[in-house]
Short mmCIF file of C-alpha atoms in Angstrom, two decimals:
data_model
loop_
_atom_site.label_atom_id
_atom_site.label_comp_id
_atom_site.label_asym_id
_atom_site.label_seq_id
_atom_site.Cartn_x
_atom_site.Cartn_y
_atom_site.Cartn_z
CA UNK R 4 -173.58 56.19 21.29
CA UNK R 5 -169.80 56.50 21.81
CA UNK R 6 -168.15 59.80 21.12
CA UNK R 7 -165.44 60.00 18.39
CA UNK R 8 -162.29 61.88 19.38
CA UNK R 9 -161.84 65.11 17.46
CA UNK R 10 -158.00 65.00 17.09
CA UNK R 11 -157.79 62.04 14.54
CA UNK R 12 -160.55 63.83 12.54
CA UNK R 13 -158.54 67.01 12.37
CA UNK R 14 -155.44 65.11 11.24
CA UNK R 15 -157.33 63.19 8.58
CA UNK R 16 -158.80 66.54 7.21
CA UNK R 17 -155.48 68.08 6.86
CA UNK R 18 -153.98 65.14 5.09
CA UNK R 19 -156.93 65.08 2.70
CA UNK R 20 -156.47 68.78 1.90
CA UNK R 21 -152.75 68.40 1.29
CA UNK R 22 -153.26 65.48 -1.04
CA UNK R 23 -155.82 67.46 -3.02
CA UNK R 24 -153.45 70.35 -3.37
CA UNK R 25 -150.48 68.15 -4.51
CA UNK R 26 -152.75 66.25 -6.95
CA UNK R 27 -154.09 69.57 -8.42
CA UNK R 28 -150.52 70.86 -8.96
CA UNK R 29 -149.41 67.71 -10.89
CA UNK R 30 -152.61 67.87 -13.06
CA UNK R 31 -152.25 71.48 -13.86
CA UNK R 32 -148.27 71.60 -14.55
CA UNK R 33 -147.47 71.76 -18.20
CA UNK R 34 -145.58 68.66 -19.64
CA UNK R 35 -141.82 68.77 -20.42
CA UNK R 36 -141.02 70.45 -23.73
CA UNK R 37 -138.47 69.26 -26.28
CA UNK R 38 -134.68 69.35 -25.13
CA UNK R 39 -132.90 72.37 -26.44
CA UNK R 40 -129.29 71.63 -27.76
CA UNK R 41 -126.96 74.49 -28.51
CA UNK R 42 -125.03 74.12 -31.83
CA UNK R 43 -121.19 73.94 -31.35
CA UNK R 44 -119.44 77.12 -32.39
CA UNK R 45 -117.10 76.62 -35.30
CA UNK R 46 -113.34 76.18 -34.31
CA UNK R 47 -111.02 79.10 -34.99
CA UNK R 48 -107.81 78.22 -36.98
CA UNK R 49 -104.83 80.38 -37.90
CA UNK R 50 -104.28 80.83 -41.58
CA UNK R 51 -101.83 82.47 -43.82
CA UNK R 52 -102.22 83.60 -47.46
CA UNK R 53 -99.76 81.96 -49.80
CA UNK R 54 -98.93 82.24 -53.37
CA UNK R 55 -96.69 79.68 -55.27
CA UNK R 56 -93.33 80.89 -56.34
CA UNK R 57 -91.07 79.80 -59.26
CA UNK R 58 -88.56 77.19 -57.95
CA UNK R 59 -85.99 74.93 -59.49
CA UNK R 60 -86.77 71.31 -59.32
CA UNK R 61 -83.48 69.54 -58.38
CA UNK R 62 -82.18 66.11 -59.03
CA UNK R 63 -79.94 65.26 -56.19
CA UNK R 64 -77.67 62.22 -56.49
CA UNK R 65 -74.94 60.67 -54.34
CA UNK R 66 -71.60 59.50 -55.77
CA UNK R 67 -67.85 59.71 -55.83
CA UNK R 68 -65.13 61.88 -57.32
CA UNK R 69 -62.89 60.29 -59.97
CA UNK R 70 -59.86 61.59 -61.69
CA UNK R 71 -60.26 62.85 -65.28
CA UNK R 72 -57.60 60.30 -66.31
CA UNK R 73 -55.37 57.82 -64.58
CA UNK R 74 -52.75 55.54 -66.09
CA UNK R 75 -50.27 52.90 -65.09
CA UNK R 76 -46.93 53.60 -66.65
CA UNK R 77 -45.38 50.32 -68.01
CA UNK R 78 -41.73 49.59 -68.91
CA UNK R 79 -40.99 49.52 -72.66
CA UNK R 80 -37.86 47.43 -72.23
CA UNK R 81 -36.51 44.83 -69.61
CA UNK R 82 -34.16 45.94 -66.84
CA UNK R 83 -33.35 46.64 -63.24
CA UNK R 84 -34.57 49.94 -61.64
CA UNK R 85 -31.43 51.97 -61.11
CA UNK R 86 -32.99 55.07 -59.49
CA UNK R 87 -36.10 57.15 -59.29
CA UNK R 88 -36.13 60.81 -60.38
CA UNK R 89 -39.28 61.91 -58.53
CA UNK R 90 -41.01 61.01 -55.14
CA UNK R 91 -44.53 59.82 -54.68
CA UNK R 92 -47.08 62.74 -54.96
CA UNK R 93 -44.86 64.71 -57.28
CA UNK R 94 -46.55 66.67 -60.10
CA UNK R 95 -44.99 65.86 -63.44
CA UNK R 96 -45.47 67.19 -66.94
CA UNK R 97 -45.58 64.99 -70.03
CA UNK R 98 -42.00 63.85 -70.95
CA UNK R 99 -40.63 64.31 -67.39
CA UNK R 100 -38.29 61.65 -66.24
CA UNK R 101 -39.76 59.18 -63.72
CA UNK R 102 -37.09 56.52 -63.28
CA UNK R 103 -34.08 55.01 -64.93
CA UNK R 104 -33.18 51.43 -65.75
CA UNK R 105 -29.66 50.05 -65.61
CA UNK R 106 -27.92 50.13 -69.01
CA UNK R 107 -26.25 46.78 -68.54
CA UNK R 108 -24.50 45.93 -71.93
CA UNK R 109 -26.63 48.25 -74.15
CA UNK R 110 -23.76 50.54 -74.83
CA UNK R 111 -21.77 47.72 -76.13
CA UNK R 112 -24.62 46.51 -78.26
CA UNK R 113 -24.88 50.08 -79.69
CA UNK R 114 -21.07 50.06 -80.55
CA UNK R 115 -21.31 46.72 -82.30
CA UNK R 116 -24.52 47.83 -84.23
CA UNK R 117 -22.68 51.10 -85.32
CA UNK R 118 -19.63 49.13 -86.44
CA UNK R 119 -21.75 46.76 -88.48
CA UNK R 120 -23.57 49.75 -89.93
CA UNK R 121 -20.13 51.34 -90.93
CA UNK R 122 -19.11 48.06 -92.64
CA UNK R 123 -22.41 47.61 -94.50
CA UNK R 124 -22.18 51.32 -95.79
CA UNK R 125 -18.58 50.55 -97.11
CA UNK R 126 -19.65 47.42 -98.73
CA UNK R 127 -22.71 49.11 -100.39
CA UNK R 128 -20.49 51.99 -101.66
CA UNK R 129 -17.92 49.75 -103.06
CA UNK R 130 -20.54 47.41 -104.68
CA UNK R 131 -22.25 50.41 -106.22
CA UNK R 132 -19.07 51.71 -107.79
CA UNK R 133 -18.27 48.43 -109.29
CA UNK R 134 -21.73 48.07 -110.72
CA UNK R 135 -21.33 51.49 -112.36
CA UNK R 136 -18.09 50.20 -113.98
CA UNK R 137 -20.05 47.08 -115.15
CA UNK R 138 -17.82 44.84 -113.12
CA UNK R 139 -20.81 43.32 -111.21
CA UNK R 140 -24.57 43.14 -111.80
CA UNK R 141 -27.17 45.38 -110.11
CA UNK R 142 -28.46 42.40 -108.08
CA UNK R 143 -25.29 42.56 -105.90
CA UNK R 144 -25.95 46.26 -105.36
CA UNK R 145 -29.48 45.43 -104.17
CA UNK R 146 -28.15 42.85 -101.67
CA UNK R 147 -25.69 45.26 -100.20
CA UNK R 148 -28.33 48.01 -99.92
CA UNK R 149 -30.62 45.62 -98.08
CA UNK R 150 -27.66 44.74 -95.59
CA UNK R 151 -27.06 48.44 -95.09
CA UNK R 152 -30.73 49.14 -94.20
CA UNK R 153 -30.72 46.17 -91.87
CA UNK R 154 -27.75 47.53 -90.17
CA UNK R 155 -29.30 50.96 -89.84
CA UNK R 156 -32.40 49.43 -88.37
CA UNK R 157 -30.31 47.54 -85.81
CA UNK R 158 -28.62 50.77 -84.74
CA UNK R 159 -31.97 52.45 -84.37
CA UNK R 160 -33.36 49.56 -82.30
CA UNK R 161 -30.52 49.65 -79.87
CA UNK R 162 -30.74 53.45 -79.48
CA UNK R 163 -34.45 53.15 -78.94
CA UNK R 164 -33.89 50.40 -76.32
CA UNK R 165 -31.38 52.78 -74.55
CA UNK R 166 -34.02 55.59 -74.68
CA UNK R 167 -36.56 53.32 -73.10
CA UNK R 168 -34.31 52.75 -70.11
CA UNK R 169 -35.27 56.34 -69.32
CA UNK R 170 -38.86 55.89 -68.21
CA UNK R 171 -40.78 59.20 -68.89
CA UNK R 172 -44.33 60.40 -67.87
CA UNK R 173 -46.66 59.73 -70.82
CA UNK R 174 -48.91 62.64 -69.54
CA UNK R 175 -48.92 65.43 -67.04
CA UNK R 176 -50.34 64.62 -63.62
CA UNK R 177 -49.47 63.37 -60.15
CA UNK R 178 -47.49 60.36 -59.26
CA UNK R 179 -49.95 58.42 -57.11
CA UNK R 180 -47.86 55.23 -56.74
CA UNK R 181 -44.38 54.04 -57.31
CA UNK R 182 -45.13 50.42 -58.14
CA UNK R 183 -41.54 49.34 -58.93
CA UNK R 184 -38.81 50.51 -56.48
CA UNK R 185 -35.11 50.71 -56.84
CA UNK R 186 -33.51 47.28 -57.39
CA UNK R 187 -36.70 45.69 -58.83
CA UNK R 188 -36.41 43.88 -62.11
CA UNK R 189 -38.93 44.73 -64.79
CA UNK R 190 -39.92 42.64 -67.64
CA UNK R 191 -41.20 44.34 -70.91
CA UNK R 192 -44.62 45.75 -70.02
CA UNK R 193 -43.92 45.69 -66.27
CA UNK R 194 -45.72 48.24 -64.09
CA UNK R 195 -43.61 51.21 -62.91
CA UNK R 196 -45.87 53.81 -61.59
CA UNK R 197 -49.41 55.17 -61.47
CA UNK R 198 -50.20 58.73 -62.65
CA UNK R 199 -53.51 60.38 -61.99
CA UNK R 200 -54.85 63.73 -63.52
CA UNK R 201 -56.95 65.64 -60.98
CA UNK R 202 -57.73 68.62 -63.13
CA UNK R 203 -60.49 68.45 -64.16
CA UNK R 204 -62.25 66.03 -61.81
CA UNK R 205 -65.39 63.87 -62.48
CA UNK R 206 -68.25 63.61 -60.04
CA UNK R 207 -69.73 60.22 -61.03
CA UNK R 208 -73.35 59.23 -59.92
CA UNK R 209 -75.86 56.79 -60.94
CA UNK R 210 -79.24 58.09 -62.33
CA UNK R 211 -82.38 56.01 -61.62
CA UNK R 212 -84.07 54.81 -64.79
CA UNK R 213 -87.19 56.80 -64.22
CA UNK R 214 -85.19 59.97 -64.14
CA UNK R 215 -82.74 59.24 -67.03
CA UNK R 216 -84.73 61.42 -69.44
CA UNK R 217 -84.39 64.50 -67.14
CA UNK R 218 -80.59 64.74 -67.69
CA UNK R 219 -78.36 65.34 -70.74
CA UNK R 220 -74.90 66.60 -71.41
CA UNK R 221 -74.52 70.37 -71.07
CA UNK R 222 -76.68 70.75 -68.08
CA UNK R 223 -75.50 72.73 -65.06
CA UNK R 224 -74.21 70.54 -62.13
CA UNK R 225 -73.58 71.68 -58.53
CA UNK R 226 -71.20 69.56 -56.53
CA UNK R 227 -71.07 69.53 -52.85
CA UNK R 228 -68.53 67.82 -50.55
CA UNK R 229 -68.77 66.40 -47.07
CA UNK R 230 -66.52 69.02 -45.74
CA UNK R 231 -68.74 71.93 -46.96
CA UNK R 232 -66.76 72.79 -50.10
CA UNK R 233 -68.62 73.38 -53.32
CA UNK R 234 -67.84 73.42 -57.02
CA UNK R 235 -69.66 74.29 -60.16
CA UNK R 236 -69.53 71.95 -63.09
CA UNK R 237 -71.34 70.61 -66.11
CA UNK R 238 -72.87 67.21 -67.01
CA UNK R 239 -70.47 65.77 -69.83
CA UNK R 240 -71.68 62.24 -70.10
CA UNK R 241 -74.82 60.13 -69.57
CA UNK R 242 -74.36 56.54 -70.30
CA UNK R 243 -76.56 55.21 -73.16
CA UNK R 244 -76.68 51.74 -71.57
CA UNK R 245 -78.05 50.92 -68.00
CA UNK R 246 -76.07 48.95 -65.60
CA UNK R 247 -77.73 45.47 -65.83
CA UNK R 248 -77.43 44.88 -62.00
CA UNK R 249 -78.94 48.15 -60.77
CA UNK R 250 -80.69 49.46 -63.95
CA UNK R 251 -79.15 52.86 -63.31
CA UNK R 252 -77.22 55.07 -65.81
CA UNK R 253 -73.67 56.42 -65.13
CA UNK R 254 -73.59 60.12 -65.23
CA UNK R 255 -70.39 62.20 -65.15
CA UNK R 256 -70.27 65.87 -64.15
CA UNK R 257 -66.87 67.57 -64.91
CA UNK R 258 -65.68 70.44 -62.80
CA UNK R 259 -62.31 72.30 -62.74
CA UNK R 260 -59.65 71.79 -60.04
CA UNK R 261 -56.74 73.92 -61.22
CA UNK R 262 -54.96 74.08 -57.86
CA UNK R 263 -55.42 70.44 -57.10
CA UNK R 264 -56.96 71.19 -53.76
CA UNK R 265 -59.71 68.43 -54.10
CA UNK R 266 -58.47 64.85 -54.33
CA UNK R 267 -60.22 62.18 -56.25
CA UNK R 268 -61.94 59.24 -54.48
CA UNK R 269 -63.98 61.35 -52.02
CA UNK R 270 -67.74 61.25 -51.81
CA UNK R 271 -69.79 64.00 -53.39
CA UNK R 272 -73.37 65.11 -53.85
CA UNK R 273 -74.40 66.22 -57.29
CA UNK R 274 -77.34 68.68 -57.71
CA UNK R 275 -78.76 69.02 -61.19
CA UNK R 276 -81.45 71.59 -61.90
CA UNK R 277 -83.81 69.70 -64.19
CA UNK R 278 -86.87 71.99 -64.46
CA UNK R 279 -88.61 75.10 -63.05
CA UNK R 280 -92.05 74.89 -61.64
CA UNK R 281 -94.28 76.81 -59.28
CA UNK R 282 -94.41 75.45 -55.69
CA UNK R 283 -95.19 76.48 -52.11
CA UNK R 284 -92.62 76.72 -49.36
CA UNK R 285 -93.96 75.33 -46.14
CA UNK R 286 -92.81 74.08 -42.74
CA UNK R 287 -92.62 70.24 -42.78
CA UNK R 288 -94.84 70.31 -39.55
CA UNK R 289 -97.81 71.47 -41.75
CA UNK R 290 -97.73 68.43 -43.81
CA UNK R 291 -100.52 65.96 -42.75
CA UNK R 292 -101.83 62.62 -43.96
CA UNK R 293 -105.52 62.23 -44.81
CA UNK R 294 -107.64 59.08 -44.10
CA UNK R 295 -106.39 57.50 -47.33
CA UNK R 296 -102.69 57.97 -46.27
CA UNK R 297 -102.08 60.78 -48.89
CA UNK R 298 -99.61 63.58 -47.91
CA UNK R 299 -100.88 67.03 -48.13
CA UNK R 300 -101.82 70.44 -46.68
CA UNK R 301 -105.09 71.66 -45.02
CA UNK R 302 -106.38 75.02 -46.28
CA UNK R 303 -109.64 77.04 -46.01
CA UNK R 304 -111.92 77.75 -48.92
CA UNK R 305 -115.24 79.76 -48.37
CA UNK R 306 -115.00 79.03 -44.57
CA UNK R 307 -114.62 75.34 -45.01
CA UNK R 308 -111.63 73.08 -44.48
CA UNK R 309 -110.16 71.36 -47.61
CA UNK R 310 -107.32 69.01 -48.18
CA UNK R 311 -104.88 69.39 -51.04
CA UNK R 312 -102.58 66.50 -51.81
CA UNK R 313 -98.90 67.66 -52.04
CA UNK R 314 -95.70 66.39 -53.48
CA UNK R 315 -92.23 67.30 -52.07
CA UNK R 316 -89.95 68.41 -54.88
CA UNK R 317 -87.15 70.06 -52.87
CA UNK R 318 -86.02 70.68 -49.33
CA UNK R 319 -83.64 73.27 -47.96
CA UNK R 320 -82.88 75.08 -44.67
CA UNK R 321 -86.05 77.14 -45.02
CA UNK R 322 -88.48 74.28 -45.35
CA UNK R 323 -89.89 72.04 -48.07
CA UNK R 324 -91.24 72.96 -51.46
CA UNK R 325 -94.38 71.26 -52.52
CA UNK R 326 -96.49 71.14 -55.66
CA UNK R 327 -100.14 70.10 -55.90
CA UNK R 328 -102.11 72.83 -54.13
CA UNK R 329 -103.57 75.76 -56.17
CA UNK R 330 -101.25 78.77 -56.77
CA UNK R 331 -103.26 80.86 -54.34
CA UNK R 332 -103.82 79.18 -51.03
CA UNK R 333 -105.18 80.07 -47.61
CA UNK R 334 -103.01 77.70 -45.62
CA UNK R 335 -104.04 76.63 -42.17
CA UNK R 336 -101.03 77.32 -40.04
CA UNK R 337 -102.29 76.81 -36.49
CA UNK R 338 -104.87 74.25 -35.47
CA UNK R 339 -104.83 72.12 -38.58
CA UNK R 340 -104.47 68.95 -36.51
CA UNK R 341 -107.80 69.52 -34.89
CA UNK R 342 -110.01 69.81 -37.91
CA UNK R 343 -111.01 67.75 -40.90
CA UNK R 344 -111.91 68.32 -44.47
CA UNK R 345 -115.47 69.60 -44.75
CA UNK R 346 -115.70 71.30 -41.30
CA UNK R 347 -116.61 74.91 -41.00
CA UNK R 348 -114.11 77.05 -39.23
CA UNK R 349 -113.44 80.74 -38.24
CA UNK R 350 -110.05 82.03 -39.36
CA UNK R 351 -107.52 84.54 -38.07
CA UNK R 352 -104.16 85.43 -39.46
CA UNK R 353 -101.30 83.52 -37.97
CA UNK R 354 -97.87 82.77 -39.32
CA UNK R 355 -96.57 79.19 -39.69
CA UNK R 356 -94.45 77.74 -36.85
CA UNK R 357 -90.88 79.03 -37.20
CA UNK R 358 -91.87 81.78 -39.50
CA UNK R 359 -92.20 85.57 -38.89
CA UNK R 360 -95.12 86.03 -41.22
CA UNK R 361 -96.97 84.63 -44.17
#
């Protein structure tokens, strides 16, 4: 019987033992347990405690400055402009001489009228004496008296016409334009000059129809100009009828200008305090939009992020004033863009951007 080599038998025995050992390990190893997931730690956000403060609600409107009054001076008689008594830009008082028209034949007309008046007076006196002596009737006296009154009226008319050759300022103000210059011929009613009154001045704006109920005469008005100057005034007129084209109401705020430093015709911003309310002053960078597109602030209540809708009622150099959130507010000042309403967060004190503290 042939003899089997021992080397292959040894190798087969070793492999059989190794397989048995591996198989026993697989059978006795415990199965995989459930996967363990660590809960994410809540995010830390910076917050600041805020309380609403009383603040004026302001109605801000843009408009123009108009003079209190302006008038076109017209000739009260016909004639040629002989000379001007004042230059353009001159300040005049009521009754000051502006210009003079040529007299032409007016002095001759006055002498004739005065001569007719003297004759009419003599005729009347003579007729009256004769009537007293019963030489003539009272009717003749009445006729002569009427002629006398007509002569007096003619003299007064000529004198008034002469007076009208001296064109005077009908009111105090500034000569804005000399419409008729020397040598121009004016008809009765012809334009001579334009006078404006710049004290006081009117800041004129248009109030939207939904804010018309917020304004009334007597309210304070703060006027600001493009060059930085300011003035304090008062609402003096609110139109009772809306402009049919714009559906806005004309509002006039009157303010003093005693030195005449401010001209009319310039742009102005009129600020009218219309109410006082409680609001929060915040940096504009803290305002966010929620999923519905509403503007508001994110805050923390009981460790959870909440969203408060906010309405801007005023803006200034320090930030914006908003209403809507509660009077007491734990405002998220840092990290608000990385959290959403309903999330749980840790908090730590932190001022808002650009602020030194809460």
